Tab-separated table of C-alpha atoms in Angstrom:
chain	number	residue	atom	x	y	z
A	1	MET	CA	5.955	14.029	42.324
A	2	PRO	CA	4.126	16.827	40.480
A	3	THR	CA	6.203	20.144	40.298
A	4	SER	CA	4.813	23.827	40.581
A	5	ARG	CA	8.331	25.260	39.672
A	6	SER	CA	8.127	28.476	37.793
A	7	TYR	CA	10.611	30.784	35.924
A	8	GLY	CA	8.872	33.791	37.600
A	9	ASP	CA	9.504	35.684	34.391
A	10	ALA	CA	6.766	37.582	32.615
A	11	CYS	CA	8.332	36.617	28.940
A	12	ALA	CA	5.604	34.455	27.250
A	13	THR	CA	8.662	32.106	26.390
A	14	ALA	CA	9.031	31.469	30.052
A	15	ARG	CA	5.457	31.178	30.962
A	16	ALA	CA	5.278	28.609	28.069
A	17	LEU	CA	8.052	26.599	29.519
A	18	ASP	CA	6.364	26.874	33.070
A	19	VAL	CA	3.657	24.760	31.309
A	20	VAL	CA	5.334	22.212	29.034
A	21	GLY	CA	9.027	22.865	29.937
A	22	GLU	CA	9.413	19.909	32.628
A	23	ARG	CA	11.472	16.861	31.357
A	24	TRP	CA	9.275	14.397	29.420
A	25	ALA	CA	6.100	17.040	29.295
A	26	LEU	CA	6.531	17.501	25.540
A	27	LEU	CA	7.255	13.902	24.774
A	28	VAL	CA	3.853	13.174	26.609
A	29	VAL	CA	2.175	15.852	24.422
A	30	ARG	CA	3.841	13.949	21.415
A	31	GLU	CA	2.374	11.011	22.207
A	32	LEU	CA	-1.170	12.215	22.260
A	33	LEU	CA	-0.941	14.182	18.919
A	34	LEU	CA	-2.536	11.179	17.038
A	35	GLY	CA	-5.421	10.729	19.255
A	36	PRO	CA	-6.413	9.754	22.949
A	37	GLN	CA	-4.297	7.107	24.626
A	38	ARG	CA	-4.465	4.841	27.785
A	39	PHE	CA	-1.868	5.391	30.610
A	40	SER	CA	-0.272	2.327	29.672
A	41	ASP	CA	0.075	3.085	26.063
A	42	VAL	CA	1.841	6.558	27.154
A	43	ARG	CA	3.792	4.805	29.537
A	44	ARG	CA	5.144	2.026	27.210
A	45	ALA	CA	5.860	4.670	24.536
A	46	LEU	CA	8.377	6.230	26.964
A	47	PRO	CA	10.502	3.640	28.290
A	48	GLY	CA	13.067	5.965	29.933
A	49	ALA	CA	10.366	7.467	32.029
A	50	SER	CA	9.196	5.763	35.282
A	51	SER	CA	5.385	5.159	35.791
A	52	ASN	CA	5.455	7.751	38.680
A	53	LEU	CA	7.228	10.253	36.463
A	54	VAL	CA	4.422	9.961	33.456
A	55	THR	CA	1.712	10.156	36.198
A	56	ASP	CA	3.284	13.559	37.180
A	57	ARG	CA	3.538	14.747	33.891
A	58	LEU	CA	0.051	13.877	32.691
A	59	ARG	CA	-1.296	15.386	36.033
A	60	GLU	CA	0.355	18.783	35.647
A	61	LEU	CA	-0.688	18.857	32.058
A	62	GLU	CA	-4.159	18.220	33.167
A	63	GLY	CA	-3.904	20.883	35.713
A	64	HIS	CA	-2.708	23.266	33.235
A	65	GLY	CA	-5.356	22.461	30.786
A	66	VAL	CA	-3.196	21.069	28.226
A	67	VAL	CA	-4.421	17.414	28.709
A	68	THR	CA	-7.932	16.148	29.420
A	69	ARG	CA	-8.702	12.699	31.065
A	70	ARG	CA	-12.134	10.790	30.261
A	71	LYS	CA	-13.514	7.689	30.502
A	72	LEU	CA	-14.740	5.710	27.433
A	73	PRO	CA	-18.077	4.248	27.296
A	74	PRO	CA	-18.853	0.430	27.407
A	75	PRO	CA	-17.646	-2.087	26.472
A	76	ALA	CA	-14.202	-0.278	26.241
A	77	ALA	CA	-14.743	1.377	29.907
A	78	SER	CA	-11.214	2.344	29.932
A	79	THR	CA	-9.769	6.022	30.982
A	80	VAL	CA	-8.018	7.784	28.248
A	81	TYR	CA	-6.024	10.856	28.046
A	82	ASP	CA	-6.002	13.447	25.213
A	83	LEU	CA	-4.991	16.916	24.429
A	84	THR	CA	-7.552	19.748	24.935
A	85	GLU	CA	-8.182	22.183	22.143
A	86	TRP	CA	-5.294	24.439	23.717
A	87	GLY	CA	-3.074	21.513	23.878
A	88	ARG	CA	-3.699	20.678	20.238
A	89	GLU	CA	-2.064	23.917	19.378
A	90	LEU	CA	1.214	22.584	20.452
A	91	GLU	CA	1.246	20.322	17.393
A	92	PRO	CA	2.925	22.424	14.955
A	93	ILE	CA	5.346	23.652	17.821
A	94	VAL	CA	6.342	19.974	18.536
A	95	LEU	CA	6.644	19.116	14.865
A	96	ALA	CA	8.742	22.262	14.138
A	97	LEU	CA	11.079	21.451	17.116
A	98	GLY	CA	11.718	18.041	15.676
A	99	ALA	CA	12.636	19.456	12.346
A	100	TRP	CA	14.693	22.035	13.997
A	101	ALA	CA	16.682	19.243	15.556
A	102	ALA	CA	17.574	17.413	12.511
A	103	ARG	CA	21.164	18.315	12.879
A	104	VAL	CA	21.370	17.088	16.551
A	105	PRO	CA	23.292	13.791	16.440
A	106	LEU	CA	21.239	10.634	17.399
A	107	PRO	CA	21.785	9.341	21.027
A	108	ARG	CA	23.200	5.794	20.982
A	109	PRO	CA	21.440	3.640	21.902
A	110	ALA	CA	18.260	5.126	20.478
A	111	THR	CA	14.677	4.149	20.560
A	112	LEU	CA	12.305	4.976	17.668
A	113	GLY	CA	8.438	4.768	18.924
A	114	ALA	CA	5.283	4.135	17.044
A	115	THR	CA	4.014	7.632	17.529
A	116	SER	CA	7.144	9.340	16.117
A	117	MET	CA	7.332	6.827	13.214
A	118	LEU	CA	3.576	7.737	12.238
A	119	LEU	CA	4.035	11.453	12.579
A	120	PHE	CA	7.015	11.422	10.199
A	121	LEU	CA	5.244	9.264	7.790
A	122	ARG	CA	2.068	11.418	7.867
A	123	GLY	CA	4.187	14.585	7.563
A	124	SER	CA	6.042	13.386	4.589
A	125	ALA	CA	3.687	11.498	2.837
A	126	ARG	CA	2.398	12.872	-0.536
A	127	PRO	CA	-0.590	10.274	-1.324
A	128	ARG	CA	-2.066	10.140	-4.670
A	129	ALA	CA	-4.902	7.645	-4.209
A	130	THR	CA	-7.607	6.732	-1.555
A	131	ALA	CA	-6.699	3.568	0.620
A	132	CYS	CA	-7.209	2.490	4.133
A	133	TYR	CA	-4.567	0.531	6.081
A	134	ARG	CA	-4.496	-1.240	9.524
A	135	VAL	CA	-1.089	-0.719	10.828
A	136	GLU	CA	0.402	-2.482	13.750
A	137	LEU	CA	3.442	-1.253	15.257
A	138	ASP	CA	4.878	-2.930	18.396
A	139	SER	CA	1.383	-4.380	19.333
A	140	ARG	CA	-0.495	-1.231	19.139
A	141	VAL	CA	-3.073	-0.907	15.994
A	142	TRP	CA	-3.460	2.395	14.087
A	143	THR	CA	-5.702	3.216	11.109
A	144	VAL	CA	-3.992	5.001	8.348
A	145	ARG	CA	-6.137	6.649	5.580
A	146	THR	CA	-4.633	8.198	2.469
A	147	GLU	CA	-6.676	10.333	-0.178
A	148	PRO	CA	-5.165	12.606	-2.996
A	149	GLY	CA	-2.820	15.105	-1.033
A	150	ARG	CA	-4.002	14.181	2.477
A	151	MET	CA	-3.139	11.289	5.031
A	152	THR	CA	-4.673	10.871	8.498
A	153	VAL	CA	-3.662	8.526	11.443
A	154	GLU	CA	-5.618	7.699	14.411
A	155	PRO	CA	-5.459	4.781	16.963
A	156	GLY	CA	-7.678	2.075	16.579
A	157	GLU	CA	-9.099	-0.668	14.375
A	158	PRO	CA	-10.155	0.270	10.974
A	159	ALA	CA	-13.528	-1.071	9.641
A	160	ALA	CA	-12.147	-2.367	6.192
A	161	PRO	CA	-8.783	-1.982	5.378
A	162	ASP	CA	-7.394	-2.515	1.889
A	163	ALA	CA	-4.069	-4.197	3.540
A	164	THR	CA	-2.812	-4.870	7.258
A	165	ILE	CA	0.845	-4.093	8.193
A	166	ARG	CA	2.581	-5.650	11.206
A	167	THR	CA	6.121	-4.431	11.876
A	168	ASP	CA	8.188	-2.548	14.181
A	169	PRO	CA	9.054	1.306	13.919
A	170	PRO	CA	12.698	0.693	12.679
A	171	THR	CA	11.547	-1.666	9.999
A	172	LEU	CA	9.028	0.789	8.726
A	173	ASN	CA	11.489	3.564	8.873
A	174	ALA	CA	13.936	1.737	6.924
A	175	LEU	CA	11.492	0.602	4.211
A	176	LEU	CA	10.347	4.281	3.635
A	177	GLU	CA	14.003	4.793	3.094
A	178	LYS	CA	14.271	2.035	0.755
A	179	PRO	CA	10.828	0.667	-0.464
A	180	SER	CA	12.328	-1.732	-2.788
A	181	ASP	CA	13.247	-3.844	0.353
A	182	LEU	CA	9.703	-4.733	0.990
A	183	ASP	CA	9.604	-8.204	-0.098
A	184	ALA	CA	12.906	-8.973	1.564
A	185	ALA	CA	11.497	-7.633	4.964
A	186	ILE	CA	8.412	-9.971	4.351
A	187	ALA	CA	10.570	-13.004	3.408
A	188	ASP	CA	12.710	-12.581	6.690
A	189	GLY	CA	9.668	-12.060	8.736
A	190	ARG	CA	10.523	-8.298	9.822
A	191	MET	CA	7.062	-7.474	8.278
A	192	THR	CA	3.682	-9.326	7.459
A	193	VAL	CA	1.339	-7.860	5.060
A	194	ASP	CA	-2.210	-9.104	4.241
A	195	GLY	CA	-4.524	-7.873	1.590
A	196	ASP	CA	-3.296	-5.415	-1.090
A	197	ARG	CA	0.410	-5.432	-1.306
A	198	LYS	CA	0.448	-3.065	-4.152
A	199	ALA	CA	-1.211	-0.608	-1.751
A	200	VAL	CA	1.375	-1.234	0.773
A	201	ARG	CA	4.140	-0.396	-1.774
A	202	ARG	CA	2.283	2.634	-2.743
A	203	LEU	CA	2.187	3.865	0.811
A	204	LEU	CA	5.946	3.312	1.272
A	205	ARG	CA	6.572	5.199	-2.034
A	206	GLU	CA	4.251	8.080	-1.417
A	207	HIS	CA	6.520	9.940	1.186
A	208	GLU	CA	9.246	10.331	-1.584
A	209	GLY	CA	6.969	13.092	-3.141
């Protein structure tokens, strides 16, 4: 059930943790960094958290003004959760926390979600050309757009992508580390590519700087 626990400490750090310090709270925020998500999307992205726990975290974050809930117009007509303007100010904090933890050993076993993978791609990319990609990771679709010096990622279908990529986050992560393995990944079925394969090669190499 939702918690209202507080450190009772006037320090700003303690007050921040009163808002986002509960277990899974910052990971819920992470899942919303790239745009609004349905409850089912957030729940699926956090397999270690129960439905009730995710519900509680969303409710707490909404109560604190970090998250907002709204209903999409028809034909979607589904409820989505999104970060408020104040909640979006957490983005550089969450990303900096991830960078700080680079020396922390990986847990075993460890999962790698679509949002984490796409945040890494966006943050490390140094695009040199304009292109649009439909990226399908774990049955979720994202629009990835590049232009010189900038990449954007948002959930949903692009209107006219140059290429479509279907894979899973670990495969995409491996190909970012070794783009030359693209043909092998396509051949053994770990990735499918429709459209401009040269644009996909460029996307995989653009994070190398």
